[in-house]
Short mmCIF file of C-alpha atoms in Angstrom, two decimals:
data_model
loop_
_atom_site.label_atom_id
_atom_site.label_comp_id
_atom_site.label_asym_id
_atom_site.label_seq_id
_atom_site.Cartn_x
_atom_site.Cartn_y
_atom_site.Cartn_z
CA MET A 1203 -185.24 92.47 -60.20
CA ALA A 1204 -183.46 88.55 -61.64
CA ARG A 1205 -182.79 85.89 -59.47
CA ASP A 1206 -182.09 82.30 -59.67
CA GLU A 1207 -183.22 79.63 -58.31
CA ARG A 1208 -181.56 80.16 -54.72
CA GLY A 1209 -182.32 84.37 -54.63
CA VAL A 1210 -178.60 85.09 -56.08
CA THR A 1211 -179.38 88.65 -57.53
CA ALA A 1212 -178.12 88.48 -61.37
CA GLN A 1213 -174.88 91.07 -61.52
CA SER A 1214 -175.98 92.41 -64.24
CA GLU A 1215 -179.26 94.07 -62.34
CA ASP A 1216 -176.96 95.34 -59.28
CA PHE A 1217 -173.69 94.21 -59.02
CA ALA A 1218 -173.97 95.94 -55.17
CA ALA A 1219 -176.05 93.33 -54.52
CA TRP A 1220 -174.94 89.91 -55.99
CA TYR A 1221 -171.90 90.70 -54.16
CA ASN A 1222 -173.65 90.84 -50.65
CA GLU A 1223 -175.97 88.28 -51.53
CA VAL A 1224 -172.54 85.85 -52.29
CA VAL A 1225 -171.11 86.29 -49.58
CA PHE A 1226 -173.58 84.91 -46.99
CA LYS A 1227 -175.45 82.92 -49.00
CA ALA A 1228 -171.41 80.95 -49.63
CA GLY A 1229 -171.23 80.70 -46.21
CA LEU A 1230 -168.03 82.55 -45.84
CA VAL A 1231 -168.18 86.07 -43.78
CA ASP A 1232 -171.56 86.48 -41.08
CA ARG A 1233 -172.18 90.33 -39.72
CA GLY A 1234 -170.46 90.64 -36.41
CA PRO A 1235 -172.78 92.50 -33.14
CA ALA A 1236 -170.95 95.51 -33.16
CA LYS A 1237 -171.89 97.85 -36.56
CA GLY A 1238 -169.37 97.21 -39.19
CA THR A 1239 -167.59 93.99 -37.96
CA MET A 1240 -167.62 90.61 -39.59
CA VAL A 1241 -167.09 86.86 -38.71
CA ILE A 1242 -165.01 85.23 -40.84
CA ARG A 1243 -166.79 81.97 -40.99
CA PRO A 1244 -164.31 79.04 -41.46
CA TYR A 1245 -164.68 78.25 -45.06
CA GLY A 1246 -163.27 82.25 -45.37
CA TYR A 1247 -161.02 81.40 -43.26
CA ARG A 1248 -159.97 79.24 -44.93
CA LEU A 1249 -159.40 81.22 -48.06
CA TRP A 1250 -157.26 83.46 -46.16
CA GLU A 1251 -154.97 81.46 -44.65
CA LEU A 1252 -154.02 80.29 -48.30
CA LEU A 1253 -153.49 83.11 -48.64
CA GLN A 1254 -151.50 84.34 -45.64
CA SER A 1255 -149.28 81.34 -45.39
CA GLU A 1256 -148.45 82.48 -49.17
CA ILE A 1257 -147.84 86.19 -48.55
CA ASP A 1258 -145.63 85.22 -45.40
CA GLY A 1259 -143.60 82.26 -46.59
CA ARG A 1260 -142.60 85.28 -49.39
CA ILE A 1261 -142.25 88.07 -46.84
CA LYS A 1262 -139.68 85.51 -44.84
CA ALA A 1263 -138.07 84.44 -47.62
CA THR A 1264 -136.69 88.20 -48.15
CA GLY A 1265 -135.18 88.65 -45.60
CA HIS A 1266 -138.48 89.97 -42.67
CA GLU A 1267 -138.93 88.80 -39.38
CA ASN A 1268 -142.40 89.00 -37.89
CA ALA A 1269 -143.34 90.44 -34.99
CA TYR A 1270 -145.71 91.38 -32.78
CA PHE A 1271 -147.24 95.64 -31.61
CA PRO A 1272 -149.71 96.16 -29.45
CA LEU A 1273 -153.56 96.54 -30.19
CA LEU A 1274 -153.51 100.20 -28.45
CA ILE A 1275 -151.87 102.62 -29.13
CA PRO A 1276 -150.96 105.90 -26.78
CA GLU A 1277 -153.04 108.82 -28.84
CA SER A 1278 -150.09 110.88 -28.59
CA TYR A 1279 -148.46 109.20 -31.03
CA LEU A 1280 -150.26 109.63 -33.47
CA SER A 1281 -150.21 113.67 -33.49
CA ARG A 1282 -146.61 113.61 -33.10
CA GLU A 1283 -146.47 113.13 -37.37
CA ALA A 1284 -149.60 115.59 -37.79
CA GLU A 1285 -149.82 114.18 -41.56
CA HIS A 1286 -150.74 111.05 -40.06
CA VAL A 1287 -152.76 111.90 -37.40
CA GLU A 1288 -155.02 114.24 -39.85
CA GLY A 1289 -155.70 111.92 -42.39
CA PHE A 1290 -156.87 108.58 -39.72
CA SER A 1291 -158.86 111.02 -37.59
CA PRO A 1292 -162.24 110.95 -38.81
CA GLU A 1293 -161.93 107.12 -38.51
CA LEU A 1294 -160.13 106.67 -34.96
CA ALA A 1295 -161.63 104.35 -31.81
CA VAL A 1296 -160.27 106.11 -29.32
CA VAL A 1297 -160.25 104.64 -25.41
CA THR A 1298 -161.43 106.87 -22.37
CA HIS A 1299 -161.93 104.74 -20.13
CA ALA A 1300 -160.80 101.57 -18.69
CA GLY A 1301 -161.15 100.25 -15.22
CA GLY A 1302 -163.25 101.55 -13.77
CA LYS A 1303 -162.00 105.49 -14.15
CA GLU A 1304 -161.13 107.68 -16.84
CA LEU A 1305 -157.62 107.12 -18.26
CA GLU A 1306 -155.01 110.10 -17.92
CA GLU A 1307 -153.95 109.67 -21.62
CA ALA A 1308 -157.04 108.20 -24.40
CA LEU A 1309 -155.63 105.28 -26.16
CA VAL A 1310 -156.33 104.89 -30.19
CA VAL A 1311 -157.21 101.39 -30.60
CA ARG A 1312 -154.94 100.53 -33.81
CA PRO A 1313 -155.59 102.06 -37.29
CA THR A 1314 -152.46 100.97 -38.65
CA SER A 1315 -148.31 100.42 -36.88
CA GLU A 1316 -146.09 102.93 -37.92
CA THR A 1317 -146.35 104.84 -34.89
CA ILE A 1318 -145.84 102.54 -32.33
CA ILE A 1319 -143.40 100.87 -34.54
CA GLY A 1320 -141.57 103.92 -34.99
CA GLU A 1321 -141.60 104.74 -31.21
CA MET A 1322 -139.35 100.99 -31.13
CA MET A 1323 -137.27 101.67 -33.77
CA ALA A 1324 -136.20 104.80 -32.14
CA LYS A 1325 -134.81 101.93 -28.98
CA TRP A 1326 -133.61 99.33 -31.23
CA ILE A 1327 -131.54 101.41 -33.76
CA SER A 1328 -128.41 103.05 -32.85
CA SER A 1329 -125.79 101.48 -35.35
CA HIS A 1330 -125.75 101.61 -38.96
CA ARG A 1331 -125.09 97.99 -38.31
CA ASP A 1332 -128.49 97.75 -36.68
CA LEU A 1333 -130.15 98.49 -40.68
CA PRO A 1334 -131.78 97.18 -42.43
CA LEU A 1335 -134.29 96.41 -39.69
CA LEU A 1336 -137.28 94.13 -41.39
CA LEU A 1337 -140.29 93.63 -39.59
CA ASN A 1338 -143.81 92.01 -40.27
CA GLN A 1339 -146.92 91.92 -38.46
CA TRP A 1340 -149.80 90.16 -38.63
CA ALA A 1341 -152.58 91.80 -37.39
CA ASN A 1342 -156.34 93.09 -37.13
CA VAL A 1343 -156.55 96.71 -36.99
CA VAL A 1344 -160.00 98.84 -36.67
CA ARG A 1345 -161.04 101.81 -38.74
CA TRP A 1346 -164.48 103.85 -38.00
CA GLU A 1347 -166.01 102.77 -41.30
CA LEU A 1348 -169.55 104.58 -42.60
CA ARG A 1349 -170.20 102.43 -45.04
CA PRO A 1350 -169.19 99.22 -43.86
CA ARG A 1351 -169.12 96.54 -46.41
CA MET A 1352 -167.64 93.04 -46.17
CA PHE A 1353 -164.70 92.29 -46.14
CA LEU A 1354 -163.91 95.93 -48.71
CA ARG A 1355 -164.75 98.28 -45.65
CA THR A 1356 -165.71 96.81 -42.24
CA THR A 1357 -164.87 98.43 -38.95
CA GLU A 1358 -162.01 95.49 -38.29
CA PHE A 1359 -160.24 93.57 -40.71
CA LEU A 1360 -157.14 91.53 -40.71
CA TRP A 1361 -153.96 92.02 -42.63
CA GLN A 1362 -149.85 92.00 -42.91
CA GLU A 1363 -148.35 95.44 -42.30
CA GLY A 1364 -144.56 95.47 -43.25
CA HIS A 1365 -142.55 97.81 -41.50
CA THR A 1366 -137.95 98.80 -42.00
CA ALA A 1367 -135.53 101.34 -41.75
CA HIS A 1368 -133.07 101.83 -43.91
CA ILE A 1369 -129.78 103.78 -44.35
CA ASP A 1370 -130.49 105.45 -46.62
CA GLU A 1371 -133.44 107.13 -49.60
CA GLY A 1372 -131.85 104.07 -52.12
CA ASP A 1373 -131.99 100.93 -50.15
CA ALA A 1374 -135.90 102.45 -48.55
CA ARG A 1375 -137.05 102.99 -52.44
CA ARG A 1376 -135.85 99.30 -53.61
CA GLU A 1377 -137.56 98.10 -50.21
CA THR A 1378 -141.03 99.51 -51.65
CA MET A 1379 -140.49 97.86 -55.01
CA LEU A 1380 -139.82 94.78 -53.74
CA ALA A 1381 -143.21 94.78 -51.03
CA LEU A 1382 -144.65 95.98 -54.25
CA ASP A 1383 -143.87 93.38 -56.39
CA LEU A 1384 -144.05 91.09 -54.14
CA TYR A 1385 -147.94 91.91 -53.65
CA HIS A 1386 -147.98 91.90 -57.74
CA GLU A 1387 -147.34 88.45 -57.87
CA VAL A 1388 -149.33 87.42 -55.42
CA ALA A 1389 -152.44 88.77 -56.62
CA ARG A 1390 -151.13 88.38 -60.14
CA ASP A 1391 -150.07 84.15 -59.60
CA LEU A 1392 -152.03 82.63 -56.89
CA ALA A 1393 -155.24 85.47 -56.99
CA ALA A 1394 -155.54 85.16 -60.97
CA MET A 1395 -156.02 89.16 -60.67
CA PRO A 1396 -154.22 91.11 -63.44
CA VAL A 1397 -153.22 94.36 -61.08
CA VAL A 1398 -151.35 97.10 -62.56
CA ALA A 1399 -148.84 98.75 -60.27
CA GLY A 1400 -148.94 102.37 -60.24
CA GLU A 1401 -147.66 105.11 -58.10
CA LYS A 1402 -150.36 106.87 -56.15
CA THR A 1403 -151.02 110.84 -56.67
CA PRO A 1404 -150.25 112.89 -54.07
CA GLY A 1405 -153.86 113.94 -53.44
CA GLU A 1406 -154.26 109.91 -53.00
CA ARG A 1407 -151.61 109.07 -50.49
CA PHE A 1408 -150.65 107.78 -47.66
CA ALA A 1409 -150.98 110.04 -44.88
CA GLY A 1410 -147.52 110.80 -44.13
CA ALA A 1411 -146.34 109.00 -47.01
CA VAL A 1412 -143.88 110.89 -49.61
CA ALA A 1413 -144.36 108.35 -51.88
CA THR A 1414 -147.54 105.74 -51.88
CA PHE A 1415 -147.34 103.24 -54.93
CA THR A 1416 -150.35 100.72 -55.35
CA ILE A 1417 -152.07 97.49 -57.13
CA GLU A 1418 -155.43 98.35 -59.32
CA ALA A 1419 -157.41 95.72 -59.71
CA MET A 1420 -160.56 95.52 -61.82
CA MET A 1421 -164.09 93.86 -60.60
CA ARG A 1422 -166.64 92.64 -62.95
CA ASP A 1423 -168.75 95.99 -62.40
CA GLY A 1424 -165.43 97.90 -63.94
CA ARG A 1425 -164.78 99.42 -60.63
CA ALA A 1426 -161.03 99.61 -59.40
CA LEU A 1427 -159.78 97.55 -56.23
CA GLN A 1428 -157.17 98.69 -54.93
CA SER A 1429 -155.87 95.61 -53.50
CA GLY A 1430 -152.19 96.05 -51.64
CA THR A 1431 -150.13 99.70 -51.12
CA SER A 1432 -146.39 99.85 -50.20
CA HIS A 1433 -144.98 103.15 -49.27
CA TYR A 1434 -142.01 105.54 -49.41
CA MET A 1435 -142.48 107.73 -45.87
CA GLY A 1436 -139.08 109.19 -46.15
CA THR A 1437 -137.29 110.85 -43.21
CA ASN A 1438 -141.14 112.15 -41.53
CA PHE A 1439 -141.78 109.34 -39.33
CA ALA A 1440 -137.93 108.95 -38.32
CA THR A 1441 -138.01 113.07 -37.81
CA ALA A 1442 -141.13 112.56 -35.19
CA PHE A 1443 -139.76 109.26 -33.64
CA ASP A 1444 -136.05 110.44 -33.47
CA ILE A 1445 -135.16 106.83 -35.45
CA ARG A 1446 -131.37 107.86 -35.45
CA PHE A 1447 -128.20 106.17 -36.17
CA THR A 1448 -124.47 106.10 -36.00
CA GLY A 1449 -123.37 106.06 -39.91
CA GLU A 1450 -119.56 105.18 -40.59
CA SER A 1451 -118.50 108.31 -40.42
CA GLY A 1452 -119.72 108.94 -36.66
CA ARG A 1453 -122.07 111.17 -37.84
CA GLU A 1454 -125.68 110.49 -36.65
CA GLU A 1455 -128.29 109.87 -39.40
CA LEU A 1456 -131.76 109.93 -39.25
CA CYS A 1457 -133.26 106.42 -40.94
CA HIS A 1458 -135.64 106.25 -44.38
CA THR A 1459 -138.84 103.87 -43.06
CA THR A 1460 -141.21 101.97 -45.27
CA SER A 1461 -144.81 100.41 -44.63
CA TRP A 1462 -146.92 98.59 -46.82
CA GLY A 1463 -149.84 95.84 -46.44
CA MET A 1464 -152.14 93.86 -47.86
CA SER A 1465 -155.74 92.98 -46.09
CA THR A 1466 -158.65 90.69 -45.85
CA ARG A 1467 -160.25 92.83 -48.77
CA MET A 1468 -158.02 90.96 -51.22
CA ILE A 1469 -161.12 88.18 -50.06
CA GLY A 1470 -163.61 90.47 -51.32
CA GLY A 1471 -161.48 91.11 -54.71
CA ILE A 1472 -160.95 87.36 -55.64
CA VAL A 1473 -165.01 87.61 -55.45
CA MET A 1474 -165.70 90.37 -57.58
CA THR A 1475 -163.42 89.73 -59.93
CA HIS A 1476 -163.98 86.30 -60.70
CA GLY A 1477 -167.37 85.56 -59.37
CA ASP A 1478 -170.37 85.07 -61.82
CA ASP A 1479 -174.71 84.90 -61.11
CA LYS A 1480 -173.76 81.36 -59.59
CA GLY A 1481 -172.04 82.73 -57.38
CA LEU A 1482 -168.38 82.09 -56.54
CA VAL A 1483 -165.46 80.99 -59.15
CA PHE A 1484 -162.35 80.61 -57.01
CA PRO A 1485 -158.84 80.08 -58.03
CA PRO A 1486 -157.91 77.14 -57.78
CA ARG A 1487 -154.37 78.12 -55.94
CA LEU A 1488 -156.16 79.62 -53.23
CA ALA A 1489 -160.30 77.44 -53.27
CA PRO A 1490 -159.89 76.04 -49.27
CA HIS A 1491 -161.78 73.57 -51.26
CA GLN A 1492 -160.18 72.31 -55.36
CA VAL A 1493 -161.82 68.94 -55.90
CA VAL A 1494 -165.48 68.11 -53.80
CA ILE A 1495 -166.84 64.28 -54.95
CA VAL A 1496 -170.18 64.08 -53.83
CA PRO A 1497 -170.86 60.31 -53.88
CA ILE A 1498 -174.23 59.51 -55.48
CA THR A 1499 -175.64 56.63 -52.72
CA ARG A 1500 -179.87 56.40 -54.02
CA GLY A 1501 -180.19 55.13 -50.84
CA GLY A 1502 -176.99 54.11 -49.33
CA SER A 1503 -173.91 52.23 -50.94
CA ALA A 1504 -171.46 51.74 -48.98
CA ALA A 1505 -169.42 50.45 -51.85
CA VAL A 1506 -169.66 53.89 -53.75
CA GLU A 1507 -169.18 56.45 -50.31
CA GLU A 1508 -166.24 54.56 -49.48
CA ALA A 1509 -164.44 54.59 -53.17
CA ALA A 1510 -165.38 58.23 -52.05
CA GLN A 1511 -163.00 58.12 -49.19
CA GLN A 1512 -159.98 55.97 -50.78
CA LEU A 1513 -160.18 58.94 -53.64
CA ALA A 1514 -160.21 61.14 -51.86
CA GLN A 1515 -157.51 59.74 -49.46
CA ARG A 1516 -154.98 59.11 -53.12
CA LEU A 1517 -155.69 63.16 -54.77
CA ARG A 1518 -154.65 64.57 -51.07
CA ALA A 1519 -151.13 62.77 -51.43
CA ALA A 1520 -151.05 64.16 -54.74
CA GLY A 1521 -151.75 67.74 -53.13
CA VAL A 1522 -155.22 68.60 -53.89
CA ARG A 1523 -157.40 69.93 -51.43
CA THR A 1524 -160.03 67.63 -51.79
CA HIS A 1525 -163.05 67.60 -49.32
CA VAL A 1526 -165.78 64.54 -49.50
CA ASP A 1527 -169.44 65.69 -49.70
CA ALA A 1528 -171.40 62.77 -47.83
CA ARG A 1529 -174.24 65.24 -45.94
CA PRO A 1530 -176.62 62.25 -45.74
CA GLN A 1531 -179.84 64.37 -45.67
CA LEU A 1532 -179.66 66.54 -49.18
CA THR A 1533 -180.04 66.09 -52.71
CA PRO A 1534 -177.06 65.05 -55.01
CA GLY A 1535 -179.25 68.39 -56.93
CA PHE A 1536 -178.43 70.69 -53.90
CA LYS A 1537 -174.70 69.74 -53.75
CA TYR A 1538 -174.67 70.35 -56.92
CA ASN A 1539 -176.24 74.24 -56.45
CA ASP A 1540 -174.28 74.68 -53.81
CA TRP A 1541 -170.66 74.12 -54.83
CA GLU A 1542 -171.42 75.63 -57.60
CA MET A 1543 -172.56 78.76 -55.23
CA ARG A 1544 -169.59 78.69 -52.87
CA GLY A 1545 -167.30 78.55 -56.18
CA VAL A 1546 -165.27 74.76 -56.57
CA PRO A 1547 -162.77 74.66 -59.27
CA ILE A 1548 -163.57 70.63 -59.76
CA ARG A 1549 -166.52 68.55 -58.56
CA LEU A 1550 -166.58 65.05 -59.37
CA GLU A 1551 -169.32 62.73 -59.22
CA LEU A 1552 -169.82 59.42 -58.18
CA GLY A 1553 -172.48 56.93 -58.27
CA PRO A 1554 -172.59 52.81 -58.54
CA ARG A 1555 -172.40 53.10 -62.50
CA ASP A 1556 -169.48 55.15 -62.00
CA LEU A 1557 -167.34 52.47 -60.44
CA GLU A 1558 -168.73 49.87 -62.08
CA ALA A 1559 -167.15 51.59 -65.41
CA GLY A 1560 -164.38 52.40 -63.08
CA THR A 1561 -164.62 56.40 -64.30
CA ALA A 1562 -166.48 59.77 -62.56
CA MET A 1563 -167.56 62.35 -64.34
CA MET A 1564 -166.00 65.85 -63.66
CA VAL A 1565 -167.40 68.81 -63.83
CA LYS A 1566 -165.66 72.20 -64.01
CA ARG A 1567 -167.13 75.38 -62.12
CA LEU A 1568 -166.58 77.17 -65.20
CA GLY A 1569 -166.21 76.46 -69.08
CA ASP A 1570 -168.68 74.65 -71.81
CA GLU A 1571 -167.60 70.53 -71.51
CA GLY A 1572 -170.27 69.58 -69.40
CA LYS A 1573 -169.47 66.28 -67.61
CA GLN A 1574 -166.69 64.33 -68.45
CA ALA A 1575 -165.83 60.81 -67.26
CA VAL A 1576 -162.88 60.56 -66.47
CA ALA A 1577 -161.05 57.60 -65.35
CA ILE A 1578 -160.70 57.22 -61.60
CA ASP A 1579 -157.15 55.94 -61.71
CA SER A 1580 -156.19 58.81 -63.60
CA LEU A 1581 -157.31 61.49 -61.31
CA PRO A 1582 -154.58 61.76 -59.48
CA THR A 1583 -152.14 62.44 -62.09
CA VAL A 1584 -154.09 64.75 -64.44
CA LEU A 1585 -156.76 66.51 -61.92
CA PRO A 1586 -153.29 68.72 -60.95
CA GLY A 1587 -152.71 70.01 -64.84
CA ILE A 1588 -156.51 70.59 -65.40
CA LEU A 1589 -156.45 72.77 -62.28
CA ASP A 1590 -153.98 74.88 -63.48
CA GLU A 1591 -154.70 75.24 -66.61
CA PHE A 1592 -158.65 76.40 -64.34
CA GLN A 1593 -156.55 78.64 -62.91
CA GLU A 1594 -154.98 80.29 -65.91
CA TYR A 1595 -157.62 80.21 -67.83
CA LEU A 1596 -159.54 81.96 -64.60
CA LEU A 1597 -156.16 84.78 -65.10
CA ALA A 1598 -157.11 85.03 -68.70
CA ARG A 1599 -160.79 86.05 -69.07
CA ALA A 1600 -160.08 88.45 -66.02
CA THR A 1601 -157.41 90.61 -68.23
CA LYS A 1602 -159.66 90.39 -70.83
CA PHE A 1603 -162.44 91.63 -69.25
CA ARG A 1604 -160.20 95.05 -67.37
CA ASP A 1605 -158.68 95.07 -71.08
CA GLU A 1606 -161.83 95.67 -73.24
CA HIS A 1607 -163.46 98.22 -70.35
CA THR A 1608 -160.00 100.04 -70.07
CA ARG A 1609 -160.05 102.95 -73.06
CA VAL A 1610 -157.90 105.52 -73.78
CA VAL A 1611 -160.09 109.36 -73.61
CA ASP A 1612 -158.81 112.72 -74.79
CA THR A 1613 -162.22 114.50 -74.77
CA TRP A 1614 -164.07 115.08 -71.43
CA ASP A 1615 -167.02 113.02 -73.01
CA GLU A 1616 -164.46 109.83 -73.79
CA PHE A 1617 -163.49 110.60 -70.21
CA ALA A 1618 -167.40 110.62 -68.83
CA ALA A 1619 -168.23 107.42 -70.76
CA ALA A 1620 -165.43 105.36 -69.97
CA VAL A 1621 -165.44 105.46 -66.03
CA SER A 1622 -169.26 105.07 -65.80
CA THR A 1623 -168.52 101.20 -67.23
CA GLY A 1624 -164.05 100.81 -66.70
CA TRP A 1625 -161.22 102.98 -66.94
CA ALA A 1626 -159.86 105.89 -68.38
CA LEU A 1627 -156.39 106.56 -69.52
CA ALA A 1628 -156.07 109.84 -69.77
CA LEU A 1629 -153.57 113.17 -68.98
CA HIS A 1630 -153.87 114.78 -66.15
CA CYS A 1631 -152.66 118.32 -64.51
CA GLY A 1632 -151.91 116.49 -61.10
CA THR A 1633 -154.05 119.14 -58.64
CA PRO A 1634 -155.98 118.02 -56.01
CA ALA A 1635 -158.35 120.69 -56.91
CA CYS A 1636 -159.37 119.15 -59.97
CA GLU A 1637 -159.23 115.56 -58.68
CA ASP A 1638 -161.87 116.25 -56.51
CA ASP A 1639 -164.06 118.29 -59.39
CA ILE A 1640 -163.45 114.84 -61.86
CA LYS A 1641 -164.92 112.82 -58.72
CA ALA A 1642 -167.58 115.76 -58.11
CA VAL A 1643 -169.07 114.92 -61.41
CA THR A 1644 -167.94 111.23 -62.06
CA ALA A 1645 -166.58 109.43 -59.10
CA ALA A 1646 -164.52 108.55 -60.67
CA THR A 1647 -160.67 108.92 -58.74
CA PRO A 1648 -157.18 108.84 -60.25
CA ARG A 1649 -156.04 105.04 -59.25
CA CYS A 1650 -152.75 105.21 -59.89
CA ILE A 1651 -150.25 106.59 -62.35
CA PRO A 1652 -149.28 103.44 -64.45
CA LEU A 1653 -145.84 102.41 -63.74
CA GLU A 1654 -145.61 100.78 -67.32
CA GLY A 1655 -147.16 103.36 -70.10
CA ASP A 1656 -145.56 105.15 -72.74
CA PRO A 1657 -144.22 108.52 -71.98
CA THR A 1658 -147.50 111.08 -73.46
CA ALA A 1659 -147.69 114.60 -72.89
CA GLY A 1660 -150.61 116.77 -73.66
CA ALA A 1661 -153.72 118.60 -71.78
CA CYS A 1662 -155.68 117.33 -68.83
CA VAL A 1663 -158.34 115.86 -69.71
CA ARG A 1664 -160.78 117.91 -67.23
CA CYS A 1665 -158.96 121.96 -67.02
CA GLY A 1666 -156.74 121.37 -70.18
CA ALA A 1667 -153.50 122.29 -67.96
CA ALA A 1668 -150.11 121.07 -68.91
CA SER A 1669 -150.25 116.92 -68.14
CA ALA A 1670 -147.94 116.76 -64.52
CA TYR A 1671 -146.76 112.78 -64.95
CA GLY A 1672 -145.74 112.84 -69.41
CA LYS A 1673 -147.80 109.41 -69.07
CA ARG A 1674 -151.24 108.64 -68.96
CA VAL A 1675 -152.99 108.11 -65.50
CA ILE A 1676 -155.78 105.36 -64.60
CA PHE A 1677 -158.90 106.65 -63.47
CA GLY A 1678 -162.05 104.83 -62.13
CA ARG A 1679 -164.39 104.61 -59.62
CA ALA A 1680 -163.70 102.37 -57.08
CA TYR A 1681 -164.32 100.51 -54.13
#
């Protein structure tokens, strides 16, 4: 198996092994003591903080308010919405003993919060004047994963979950699409991930939802990653938890509710969308360090170290997240490789000769330019633009990769070939049995019915029955 000098498996040899190695070697994560749990290390958590801050600002700008709800949920709450509890039962962690004795009612460790929030909504809503109720929670959730993978599927993970209640279906569906659009923008503009927005098929819907919408991204091995979802619940949870309001007519009515979420799985998505055989490649807008300065002192040069710190201060003042790697025990070469592994967009090398010339050597994480001498005095002015160009380059590169690995197919042989390396755009009958058959043969599932796409009629690529959706469905193998 091919490895580079740092022992990272090449993506072309074993993408799964590459991913597992790079998230550990780059210092993003470590394994927790309980099976399937993860410790997010400071470097990885800083990326999450940046993403979290951006999402939180966008959520609040649309009028939503943050709240917090209990981690432990009475088991009876989940059973009120039958489809919901059936969908989550295999993943539940349940507390049966506490305080040295058996509990009268078991408590479920939060897998998601529709039930507990529905209970509170029923207490807080009485009139149409209380609507819409727009809530968001930042929390951890627990889902017992049989095959955990860091960031992508872990027993415990972090996320935000929006929960809202509305007067009617129209208002609730507008909310559902507002959240989907927010996720689409975050993925595209911050993570440089060119996602496709669409609706899930009935067989792929969130348990208890009337309609589920998703953004799907293609990773560099051709697999899909569900990167954010938004659900229109209809009155299902309002019926189960008696969430009612008195309308202007004086008649009592059920609320229409929504829920939507994005999680730390996005970190895994960023790694797999942009990384290469050298390690991580971070989009500048989410990189913990956008620029790392490596002073080259060759035995010690206070002037170089001082100049590096001064430059860092000027870059920070210009809004550039900058780190100075002054570790004395490590060689410059080791530091170069280390920061390549850790995905820093731009590295600046500064030695005595550079200082005399008034320049620093700039190296981009990707590109063919090699080392470039840049005037130190110009760096606070030019680097923000260079970082923006790097961000745009990553989005364009990922978009090109996705488009090159997406095929329009009309026959089963074409379908099987397409999903072996990427996505297939195919007509489908919409029946869960046919979806199951496709998955059993190819491991591919319907990722979404794209919101954009030309109307197309015809026969299902697998069973030959009439297409159910009037357009092509994206199929692919997924994480």
